Amino acid sequence: TVLVLDFGSQYSHLITRRLREFNVYAEMLPCTQKIKDLTWKPKGIILSGGPYSVFAEDAPHVDHDIFDLGVPILGICYGMQELAWINGKGVARGDKREYGPAVINVEDKTSPLFKDVDNSTVWMSHHDKLSSLPTGFKTIATSTNSPFAAIGHAEKPIFGLQFHPEVTHSVQGKFLLRNFAIDICKCKNDWSMENFIDTEISRIRALVGPTAEVIGAVSGGVDSTVAAKLMTEAIGDRFHAILVDNGVLRLNEAANVKKTLTEGLGIDLTVIDASEEFLGKLKGITDPEKKRKIIGHTFIHVFEREAAKIKPSHEGEEIEFLLQGTLYPDVIESISFKGPSQTIKTHHNVGGLLDDMKLKLIEPLRELFKDEVRHLGELLGISHDLVWRHPFPGPGIAIRVLGEVTKEQVEIARKADHIYIEEIKKFGLYEKISQAFACLLPVKTVGVMGDQRVYEQVIALRAIETIDFMTADWFVFEAKFLKHVSSRIVNEVDGVARVVYDITSKPPATVEWE
Ligand code: XMP
């Protein structure tokens, strides 16, 4: 295992990801990790980049014990400046940022770090830079602006890179990480999703022990379903899933999830119909953030109440753990160096549960990215359709019924959404689109149906393409598709007189309308 010490770069998580692509396992911890507290010995250490200047008073610094482990070390960007800083000199305050592509010249072709790596484009993103070589180091590669683009210690396996090998813009960067992990650190390259399942099941069994039981909320989405299935594989009927029907789920969702999880996947699932309770609390509320808060709080309340009613499957056992399907992108910020209080971040949909319930947290997916979770789901036998489902927000249709949320309004939005998604699937577009949904606008508009003047509401359709949901572009449908969907919605959904398509990207708009 390679230990990645995170100094807070936006790219840090990509380091572990790239290594896994070469079947090498890496674990990321905050840069302030004390080496004496590690329960395992890493075969190598990577110091990530970070947004700080080593000159800043509050700049984070690494535990100097890393040098006593005698394992190879690779510093990336800030990580390299940190190595130079520890060696007493060599860092210069940058007077201008260097950001973007640069071409490196490999000067020392014998360096094991640069095996199979040629002069090529790399991605720079830094402020400070090395002004001179730290004691004992040699130059391996240069670039026009960085005479020390890559450096290595003359005797020890310690390396520094000014650029970011982990981003895809560094064309051959991943080979540097591979060379470091496999050739220099001698890490085994036997990580695979299949053996991730085996090791994770063993880890869950060891953590939960022979008698404790686990509960967890499921939503019908891929993350919670994969986590629940993995848990069921590990501890069978000692895992209990709960689906809270909040009254703003998609059409027939609770019944469909019950069928898929119970019959299809053998998961012990209890469905709680709390729709009246949620809709009651949402009465009269139009502010989107208030809707979110009400749904979040009510969820915690209902979940705690219902979880307390779940009886352990076996006599003498006790529910001690709460399962959460937290993914890597959810934990990135939480492992920042700013202190132990941030080491566990509860998922935004169920945030707050842990404090009250006195349960211990179990997060089997916390190392994985979304596409890896999908791969895992497929290996666990979860259907292709569920594994590739679009994300659905915790507050559900409540933020897709603009204005006040009533049962009748939810019903209209739900039916329109169902038709829209059904047609997207029929046209073979579902997996080309990252997320699609219908929202119900709180305005009335005039129409004419069967010689009658009608005065009814508007459905807005949204479909986006995105990698990370931070930025998104609207999906370009063929006119034929839009015509067909519009006609079906107006004909089949009572209360709708008009359909519009949202042609705004994010930014400036967000994905959801509220
Ligand atoms: P926005 O609207 O912020 O959406 O551009 C980005 C992604 O986040 C989802 N989203 C939410 N998910 N609770 C959630 O669990 C929420 O309150 C929430 N708001 C937005 C949205 O569906 C999209 O995928």
Coordinates of C-alpha atoms and ligand atoms in Angstrom, one line a residue:
T1 CA 0.0 0.0 0.0
V2 CA 1.1 3.5 -0.8
L3 CA 0.3 6.2 1.7
V4 CA -0.8 9.4 0.2
L5 CA -0.6 12.3 2.6
D6 CA -3.0 15.0 1.6
F7 CA -2.2 18.7 1.8
G8 CA -5.5 19.7 0.3
S9 CA -4.9 19.9 -3.4
Q10 CA -8.1 19.6 -5.5
Y11 CA -6.3 16.8 -7.3
S12 CA -5.2 14.7 -4.3
H13 CA -7.9 12.1 -4.7
L14 CA -6.8 11.5 -8.3
I15 CA -3.5 10.1 -7.0
T16 CA -5.1 7.1 -5.3
R17 CA -7.4 6.7 -8.3
R18 CA -4.5 6.6 -10.8
L19 CA -2.7 4.0 -8.7
R20 CA -5.8 1.8 -8.6
E21 CA -5.8 1.9 -12.4
F22 CA -2.5 0.1 -12.2
N23 CA -4.0 -2.3 -9.6
V24 CA -1.9 -0.7 -6.8
Y25 CA -3.8 0.0 -3.6
A26 CA -3.2 3.4 -2.0
E27 CA -4.7 5.0 1.0
M28 CA -5.1 8.8 1.6
L29 CA -4.7 10.3 5.1
P30 CA -4.4 14.0 6.2
C31 CA -0.9 15.4 5.9
T32 CA -0.8 15.8 9.7
Q33 CA -1.0 12.0 10.2
K34 CA 1.5 11.0 12.9
I35 CA 3.6 8.1 11.6
K36 CA 3.7 6.4 15.1
D37 CA -0.1 6.2 15.0
L38 CA -0.2 4.2 11.8
T39 CA -1.4 0.6 12.2
W40 CA 0.3 -0.5 9.0
K41 CA 3.6 0.2 7.3
P42 CA 3.4 1.8 3.9
K43 CA 5.7 0.7 1.1
G44 CA 6.0 4.3 -0.1
I45 CA 4.7 7.7 0.6
I46 CA 3.4 10.4 -1.7
L47 CA 3.0 14.0 -0.5
S48 CA 0.2 15.7 -2.4
G49 CA 0.0 19.2 -3.7
G50 CA -1.9 21.8 -1.7
P51 CA -3.1 25.4 -1.8
Y52 CA -0.6 26.7 0.7
S53 CA 2.7 28.4 0.7
V54 CA 5.4 26.7 2.8
F55 CA 6.2 30.3 4.0
A56 CA 2.8 30.8 5.5
E57 CA 2.7 30.6 9.3
D58 CA -0.2 28.2 9.3
A59 CA 1.1 26.1 6.5
P60 CA 0.7 22.4 7.2
H61 CA 3.8 20.3 7.6
V62 CA 4.4 16.6 7.5
D63 CA 5.6 14.4 10.4
H64 CA 9.4 14.1 10.0
D65 CA 9.2 10.5 11.0
I66 CA 8.3 9.7 7.4
F67 CA 12.1 9.8 6.7
D68 CA 12.8 7.2 9.4
L69 CA 10.5 4.6 7.7
G70 CA 13.2 4.1 5.0
V71 CA 10.5 3.9 2.3
P72 CA 10.5 5.8 -1.0
I73 CA 8.9 9.3 -0.9
L74 CA 7.5 11.3 -3.8
G75 CA 6.6 15.0 -3.3
I76 CA 4.2 16.5 -5.8
C77 CA 4.1 20.3 -6.1
Y78 CA 3.5 21.6 -2.5
G79 CA 4.8 18.1 -1.5
M80 CA 8.1 18.8 -3.3
Q81 CA 8.4 22.2 -1.7
E82 CA 7.8 20.6 1.6
L83 CA 10.7 18.2 1.0
A84 CA 12.9 21.1 0.0
W85 CA 11.7 23.2 3.0
I86 CA 12.5 20.3 5.4
N87 CA 15.9 20.1 3.8
G88 CA 16.5 23.6 4.9
K89 CA 16.4 25.7 1.8
G90 CA 15.6 25.9 -1.8
V91 CA 12.0 27.3 -2.0
A92 CA 11.4 30.7 -3.5
R93 CA 8.2 32.6 -3.0
G94 CA 6.5 32.7 -6.4
D95 CA 5.9 36.2 -7.8
K96 CA 3.5 34.8 -10.3
R97 CA 1.4 31.7 -10.6
E98 CA 2.3 29.1 -13.2
Y99 CA -0.9 27.4 -14.3
G100 CA -1.4 25.3 -17.3
P101 CA 0.5 23.1 -19.7
A102 CA 4.3 23.0 -19.9
V103 CA 6.7 20.7 -21.7
I104 CA 9.3 18.8 -19.7
N105 CA 12.7 17.8 -20.8
V106 CA 14.0 14.6 -19.3
E107 CA 17.6 15.3 -18.4
D108 CA 18.4 12.1 -16.5
K109 CA 17.0 9.3 -18.5
T110 CA 18.4 6.7 -16.1
S111 CA 16.1 7.8 -13.3
P112 CA 13.7 4.8 -12.5
L113 CA 10.9 7.3 -11.9
F114 CA 11.1 8.3 -15.6
K115 CA 11.2 4.8 -17.1
D116 CA 9.2 4.9 -20.4
V117 CA 8.5 8.6 -19.9
D118 CA 9.6 11.0 -22.7
N119 CA 9.7 14.7 -23.1
S120 CA 6.0 15.5 -22.9
T121 CA 3.3 17.8 -21.8
V122 CA 2.6 18.1 -18.1
W123 CA 0.2 20.2 -16.0
M124 CA 1.6 22.9 -13.8
S125 CA -0.4 24.6 -11.0
H126 CA 1.8 26.4 -8.5
H127 CA 2.8 29.6 -6.9
D128 CA 6.1 29.0 -5.0
K129 CA 8.8 27.1 -6.7
L130 CA 12.3 25.7 -6.1
S131 CA 15.0 28.3 -6.3
S132 CA 17.8 25.9 -5.9
L133 CA 18.4 22.2 -5.4
P134 CA 17.9 20.9 -1.9
T135 CA 21.0 19.3 -0.3
G136 CA 21.7 15.9 -1.8
F137 CA 19.3 16.3 -4.8
K138 CA 19.9 16.2 -8.6
T139 CA 17.8 17.5 -11.4
I140 CA 15.9 14.8 -13.4
A141 CA 13.7 17.0 -15.6
T142 CA 13.4 20.7 -16.5
S143 CA 10.8 22.9 -18.2
T144 CA 11.1 26.4 -19.6
N145 CA 9.9 28.0 -16.4
S146 CA 11.0 25.3 -14.0
P147 CA 14.6 24.4 -13.9
F148 CA 13.6 21.8 -11.3
A149 CA 10.5 20.3 -12.8
A150 CA 11.6 16.9 -11.4
I151 CA 14.3 16.2 -8.9
G152 CA 15.6 13.1 -7.1
H153 CA 18.0 12.5 -4.2
A154 CA 21.4 11.3 -5.3
E155 CA 21.4 8.3 -2.9
K156 CA 17.9 7.8 -1.4
P157 CA 14.7 7.0 -3.2
I158 CA 13.2 10.5 -2.6
F159 CA 11.7 12.4 -5.5
G160 CA 10.0 15.7 -6.2
L161 CA 7.8 16.8 -9.1
Q162 CA 6.8 20.4 -9.6
F163 CA 3.9 19.4 -11.9
H164 CA 0.9 17.2 -11.2
P165 CA 1.4 13.7 -12.7
E166 CA -2.1 12.6 -11.5
V167 CA -4.1 14.8 -13.9
T168 CA -4.8 13.6 -17.4
H169 CA -3.4 16.8 -18.8
S170 CA 0.0 15.4 -17.8
V171 CA 0.0 13.1 -20.7
Q172 CA 2.5 10.5 -19.4
G173 CA 2.0 11.4 -15.7
K174 CA 0.3 8.2 -14.7
F175 CA 3.5 6.3 -15.8
L176 CA 5.5 8.3 -13.2
L177 CA 3.0 7.2 -10.5
R178 CA 3.2 3.6 -11.8
N179 CA 7.0 3.6 -11.8
F180 CA 7.1 5.1 -8.3
A181 CA 4.6 2.5 -6.8
I182 CA 5.5 -0.6 -8.7
D183 CA 9.2 -0.3 -9.6
I184 CA 10.5 1.9 -6.8
C185 CA 8.2 1.0 -3.8
K186 CA 7.8 -2.6 -5.0
C187 CA 4.1 -2.5 -4.3
K188 CA 2.1 -5.5 -5.5
N189 CA -0.2 -4.7 -8.4
D190 CA -2.9 -7.2 -7.5
W191 CA -5.7 -4.8 -6.5
S192 CA -8.9 -5.5 -8.4
M193 CA -12.6 -4.9 -7.8
E194 CA -13.1 -8.7 -7.3
N195 CA -10.6 -8.8 -4.5
F196 CA -11.9 -5.5 -3.2
I197 CA -15.2 -7.4 -2.6
D198 CA -13.4 -10.1 -0.7
T199 CA -11.2 -7.8 1.4
E200 CA -14.1 -5.5 2.2
I201 CA -16.4 -8.3 3.2
S202 CA -13.6 -9.6 5.6
R203 CA -13.1 -6.1 6.9
I204 CA -16.8 -5.6 7.5
R205 CA -17.0 -8.9 9.3
A206 CA -14.0 -8.1 11.5
L207 CA -15.3 -4.6 12.3
V208 CA -18.9 -5.7 13.1
G209 CA -17.8 -8.8 15.0
P210 CA -19.8 -12.0 15.5
T211 CA -22.9 -10.5 17.2
A212 CA -23.4 -6.9 16.4
E213 CA -26.1 -5.8 13.9
V214 CA -26.2 -3.0 11.4
I215 CA -28.9 -0.7 10.0
G216 CA -28.8 1.6 7.1
A217 CA -31.1 3.8 5.0
V218 CA -31.5 3.0 1.3
S219 CA -32.9 5.4 -1.3
G220 CA -33.2 3.2 -4.4
G221 CA -30.1 4.8 -5.8
V222 CA -26.9 3.0 -6.8
D223 CA -24.7 4.0 -3.8
S224 CA -27.0 2.9 -1.0
T225 CA -28.1 -0.2 -2.9
V226 CA -24.5 -1.3 -3.5
A227 CA -23.5 -0.6 0.1
A228 CA -26.6 -2.6 1.3
K229 CA -25.8 -5.5 -0.9
L230 CA -22.2 -5.6 0.2
M231 CA -23.3 -5.6 3.8
T232 CA -25.8 -8.4 3.2
E233 CA -23.1 -10.4 1.5
A234 CA -20.9 -9.8 4.6
I235 CA -23.3 -10.4 7.5
G236 CA -26.6 -11.7 6.0
D237 CA -29.7 -11.0 8.1
R238 CA -27.8 -9.1 10.7
F239 CA -28.1 -6.1 8.2
H240 CA -31.4 -4.2 8.1
A241 CA -32.2 -1.7 5.4
I242 CA -34.9 1.0 5.8
L243 CA -36.5 3.0 3.0
V244 CA -38.3 6.1 4.2
D245 CA -41.1 7.0 1.7
N246 CA -41.1 10.8 2.1
G247 CA -44.0 11.3 -0.3
V248 CA -41.8 13.0 -2.8
L249 CA -40.2 9.9 -4.4
R250 CA -40.6 9.0 -8.0
L251 CA -43.7 7.2 -9.4
N252 CA -44.1 3.8 -7.7
E253 CA -40.6 4.1 -6.3
A254 CA -41.1 2.6 -2.8
A255 CA -42.8 -0.5 -4.2
N256 CA -40.2 -0.9 -6.9
V257 CA -37.3 -0.6 -4.5
K258 CA -39.0 -3.1 -2.1
K259 CA -39.3 -5.6 -5.0
T260 CA -35.8 -5.1 -6.3
L261 CA -34.0 -5.2 -3.0
T262 CA -36.0 -7.9 -1.2
E263 CA -36.8 -10.3 -4.0
G264 CA -33.9 -9.5 -6.3
L265 CA -31.0 -8.9 -3.9
G266 CA -32.1 -10.7 -0.7
I267 CA -31.7 -7.6 1.4
D268 CA -33.8 -7.3 4.6
L269 CA -35.8 -4.1 3.8
T270 CA -38.5 -2.3 5.8
V271 CA -40.4 0.4 3.9
I272 CA -41.8 3.1 6.1
D273 CA -44.6 5.2 4.6
A274 CA -44.1 8.6 6.1
S275 CA -45.5 10.5 3.2
E276 CA -48.3 12.2 5.1
E277 CA -45.8 13.3 7.8
F278 CA -43.5 14.9 5.3
L279 CA -46.2 16.5 3.2
G280 CA -47.8 17.8 6.4
K281 CA -44.6 19.5 7.3
L282 CA -44.1 20.9 3.8
K283 CA -47.5 22.5 3.8
G284 CA -47.4 26.2 2.9
I285 CA -43.6 26.2 2.4
T286 CA -42.3 27.7 -0.8
D287 CA -38.6 28.5 0.0
P288 CA -36.3 25.8 -1.5
E289 CA -33.8 25.9 1.3
K290 CA -36.6 25.6 3.9
K291 CA -38.0 22.6 1.9
R292 CA -34.5 21.0 2.1
K293 CA -34.2 21.6 5.8
I294 CA -37.6 20.3 6.6
I295 CA -37.1 17.1 4.6
G296 CA -33.6 16.6 6.1
H297 CA -34.8 17.0 9.7
T298 CA -38.0 15.0 9.2
F299 CA -35.9 12.2 7.6
I300 CA -33.7 12.0 10.7
H301 CA -36.7 12.0 13.0
V302 CA -38.5 9.3 11.1
F303 CA -35.4 7.2 10.6
E304 CA -34.5 7.3 14.3
R305 CA -38.0 6.5 15.4
E306 CA -38.3 3.6 13.0
A307 CA -34.8 2.3 13.5
A308 CA -35.5 2.0 17.2
K309 CA -38.4 -0.4 16.3
I310 CA -36.2 -2.8 14.3
K311 CA -35.5 -5.9 16.3
P312 CA -32.2 -7.7 15.9
S313 CA -32.5 -10.9 14.0
H314 CA -30.9 -13.0 16.6
E315 CA -31.4 -13.2 20.3
G316 CA -28.8 -11.4 22.4
E317 CA -27.6 -9.3 19.5
E318 CA -27.7 -5.5 19.4
I319 CA -27.8 -2.9 16.6
E320 CA -24.5 -1.1 16.9
F321 CA -23.7 0.3 13.5
L322 CA -25.1 2.6 10.9
L323 CA -24.2 2.0 7.3
Q324 CA -23.7 4.9 4.9
G325 CA -23.0 4.7 1.2
T326 CA -20.5 7.7 1.3
L327 CA -18.3 7.8 -1.7
Y328 CA -14.8 9.2 -2.1
P329 CA -15.8 12.6 -3.4
D330 CA -18.0 13.0 -0.3
V331 CA -15.0 12.4 2.0
I332 CA -12.3 14.5 0.3
E333 CA -13.0 17.7 2.2
S334 CA -13.5 15.8 5.4
I335 CA -9.9 14.6 5.5
S336 CA -8.4 18.0 5.3
F337 CA -5.7 18.7 7.8
K338 CA -7.8 21.2 9.8
G339 CA -8.4 18.9 12.7
P340 CA -9.9 15.7 13.9
S341 CA -13.4 17.2 14.2
Q342 CA -13.5 17.0 10.4
T343 CA -12.4 13.4 10.0
I344 CA -15.9 12.1 9.6
K345 CA -18.4 13.8 7.5
T346 CA -21.9 12.6 7.7
H347 CA -23.6 12.4 4.3
H348 CA -25.7 15.5 3.6
N349 CA -28.9 13.4 3.2
V350 CA -28.6 11.8 6.6
G351 CA -26.4 14.3 8.4
G352 CA -26.9 14.4 12.1
L353 CA -28.0 10.8 12.5
L354 CA -24.9 9.7 14.3
D355 CA -24.8 12.2 17.1
D356 CA -28.2 11.2 18.4
M357 CA -28.2 7.5 17.7
K358 CA -25.0 6.5 19.4
L359 CA -24.2 4.2 16.5
K360 CA -20.8 3.6 15.0
L361 CA -20.4 4.5 11.4
I362 CA -19.6 2.0 8.7
E363 CA -18.8 3.2 5.2
P364 CA -17.7 0.4 2.9
L365 CA -17.6 2.6 -0.3
R366 CA -15.6 5.5 1.1
E367 CA -12.5 4.7 -1.1
L368 CA -14.4 4.5 -4.3
F369 CA -15.5 6.8 -7.1
K370 CA -18.9 6.7 -8.7
D371 CA -17.8 4.7 -11.7
E372 CA -16.0 2.2 -9.4
V373 CA -19.2 1.8 -7.4
R374 CA -21.1 1.0 -10.6
H375 CA -18.5 -1.6 -11.5
L376 CA -18.8 -3.0 -8.0
G377 CA -22.6 -3.1 -8.2
E378 CA -22.4 -5.1 -11.5
L379 CA -20.0 -7.6 -9.9
L380 CA -22.4 -7.9 -6.9
G381 CA -25.2 -8.9 -9.4
I382 CA -27.2 -5.6 -9.2
S383 CA -29.2 -5.0 -12.4
H384 CA -27.7 -2.8 -15.1
D385 CA -30.7 -0.5 -14.9
L386 CA -30.2 0.2 -11.3
V387 CA -26.4 0.5 -11.5
W388 CA -26.7 3.2 -14.2
R389 CA -29.6 5.1 -12.7
H390 CA -29.4 8.9 -12.8
P391 CA -28.8 10.5 -9.4
F392 CA -31.9 11.7 -7.6
P393 CA -31.7 14.4 -4.9
G394 CA -32.6 13.6 -1.2
P395 CA -35.4 16.3 -1.2
G396 CA -36.8 14.6 -4.3
I397 CA -39.8 15.9 -6.2
A398 CA -40.3 18.6 -3.4
I399 CA -37.6 20.7 -5.2
R400 CA -39.1 19.9 -8.6
V401 CA -42.5 21.2 -7.7
L402 CA -41.8 24.9 -7.6
G403 CA -43.7 26.7 -5.0
E404 CA -45.8 24.9 -2.5
V405 CA -45.6 21.1 -2.4
T406 CA -49.0 19.4 -2.3
K407 CA -49.9 15.8 -3.0
E408 CA -51.7 16.8 -6.2
Q409 CA -48.8 18.9 -7.4
V410 CA -46.4 16.0 -6.7
E411 CA -48.6 13.6 -8.6
I412 CA -48.5 15.9 -11.7
A413 CA -44.7 16.2 -11.6
R414 CA -44.3 12.5 -10.9
K415 CA -46.5 11.4 -13.9
A416 CA -44.7 13.9 -16.3
D417 CA -41.3 12.8 -15.1
H418 CA -42.3 9.1 -15.6
I419 CA -43.3 9.7 -19.2
Y420 CA -40.2 11.7 -19.9
I421 CA -37.8 9.1 -18.5
E422 CA -39.7 6.3 -20.2
E423 CA -39.3 8.0 -23.5
I424 CA -35.7 8.8 -22.9
K425 CA -35.1 5.1 -22.3
K426 CA -37.2 4.0 -25.4
F427 CA -35.1 6.4 -27.6
G428 CA -31.9 4.8 -26.2
L429 CA -30.7 8.0 -24.7
Y430 CA -30.7 7.3 -20.9
E431 CA -27.0 6.5 -20.6
K432 CA -26.0 9.4 -22.8
I433 CA -27.6 11.8 -20.4
S434 CA -26.2 12.3 -16.9
Q435 CA -29.5 13.4 -15.3
A436 CA -33.0 14.2 -16.6
F437 CA -36.2 15.1 -14.8
A438 CA -39.4 17.1 -15.1
C439 CA -40.4 20.0 -12.9
L440 CA -43.7 21.6 -12.4
L441 CA -43.8 25.3 -12.6
P442 CA -46.2 27.3 -10.4
V443 CA -47.7 29.3 -13.2
K444 CA -50.9 28.8 -15.2
T445 CA -51.0 29.2 -18.9
V446 CA -53.8 29.1 -21.5
G447 CA -54.3 26.3 -23.9
V448 CA -56.9 24.8 -26.1
M449 CA -57.9 21.2 -25.9
G450 CA -60.8 19.6 -27.8
D451 CA -62.3 23.0 -28.6
Q452 CA -62.1 24.0 -25.0
R453 CA -60.1 26.8 -23.5
V454 CA -58.0 25.4 -20.6
Y455 CA -56.0 27.3 -18.0
E456 CA -53.4 24.9 -16.6
Q457 CA -49.8 24.5 -15.5
V458 CA -46.4 24.2 -17.2
I459 CA -44.0 21.3 -17.1
A460 CA -40.3 22.1 -17.7
L461 CA -38.0 19.3 -18.8
R462 CA -34.3 19.3 -18.0
A463 CA -31.6 17.0 -19.2
I464 CA -27.9 17.6 -18.7
E465 CA -24.5 16.1 -19.6
T466 CA -21.8 16.4 -17.0
I467 CA -18.7 14.7 -15.6
D468 CA -18.9 16.0 -12.0
F469 CA -22.2 17.9 -11.6
M470 CA -20.2 21.1 -10.8
T471 CA -20.6 22.2 -14.4
A472 CA -23.1 20.9 -16.9
D473 CA -24.4 21.4 -20.4
W474 CA -27.9 20.9 -21.5
F475 CA -28.5 17.9 -23.7
V476 CA -29.4 18.4 -27.3
F477 CA -32.5 16.3 -28.2
E478 CA -33.8 15.8 -31.7
A479 CA -37.0 17.7 -32.3
K480 CA -38.8 14.4 -33.0
F481 CA -38.1 13.3 -29.4
L482 CA -39.2 16.6 -27.9
K483 CA -42.4 16.7 -30.0
H484 CA -43.3 13.2 -28.9
V485 CA -42.7 13.7 -25.2
S486 CA -44.5 17.0 -25.2
S487 CA -47.5 15.5 -26.8
R488 CA -47.6 12.6 -24.4
I489 CA -47.3 14.7 -21.3
V490 CA -50.0 17.2 -22.3
N491 CA -52.3 14.4 -23.4
E492 CA -51.7 12.0 -20.5
V493 CA -51.2 14.3 -17.5
D494 CA -54.2 16.1 -16.2
G495 CA -53.4 19.7 -15.2
V496 CA -50.7 20.4 -17.7
A497 CA -51.3 22.6 -20.7
R498 CA -47.7 23.3 -21.9
V499 CA -44.3 21.8 -21.9
V500 CA -41.0 23.7 -22.2
Y501 CA -37.4 22.5 -22.4
D502 CA -34.6 24.1 -20.3
I503 CA -31.7 25.3 -22.4
T504 CA -29.5 26.7 -19.7
S505 CA -26.1 25.4 -18.8
K506 CA -24.6 25.2 -15.2
P507 CA -23.3 27.8 -14.5
P508 CA -25.2 30.1 -14.6
A509 CA -28.1 27.9 -13.8
T510 CA -28.0 25.0 -11.4
V511 CA -29.1 21.5 -12.3
E512 CA -32.2 21.6 -10.1
W513 CA -34.6 24.4 -10.5
E514 CA -34.7 25.0 -6.8
Ligands
XMP1 P1 -27.4 21.6 -8.5 O1 -28.9 21.9 -8.5 O2 -26.8 22.0 -7.2 O3 -27.3 20.0 -8.5 O4 -26.7 22.1 -9.7 C1 -26.1 19.2 -8.6 C2 -26.5 17.8 -8.3 O5 -26.8 17.7 -6.9 C3 -28.1 17.2 -6.8 N1 -28.8 17.9 -5.7 C4 -29.0 17.4 -4.5 N2 -28.8 16.2 -4.0 N3 -29.7 16.8 -1.9 C5 -29.2 15.9 -2.7 O6 -29.0 14.7 -2.2 C6 -30.0 18.1 -2.3 O7 -30.5 18.9 -1.6 C7 -29.6 18.4 -3.7 N4 -29.7 19.5 -4.4 C8 -29.2 19.2 -5.6 C9 -28.8 17.4 -8.1 O8 -29.9 16.5 -8.3 C10 -27.6 17.3 -9.1 O9 -27.4 15.9 -9.3

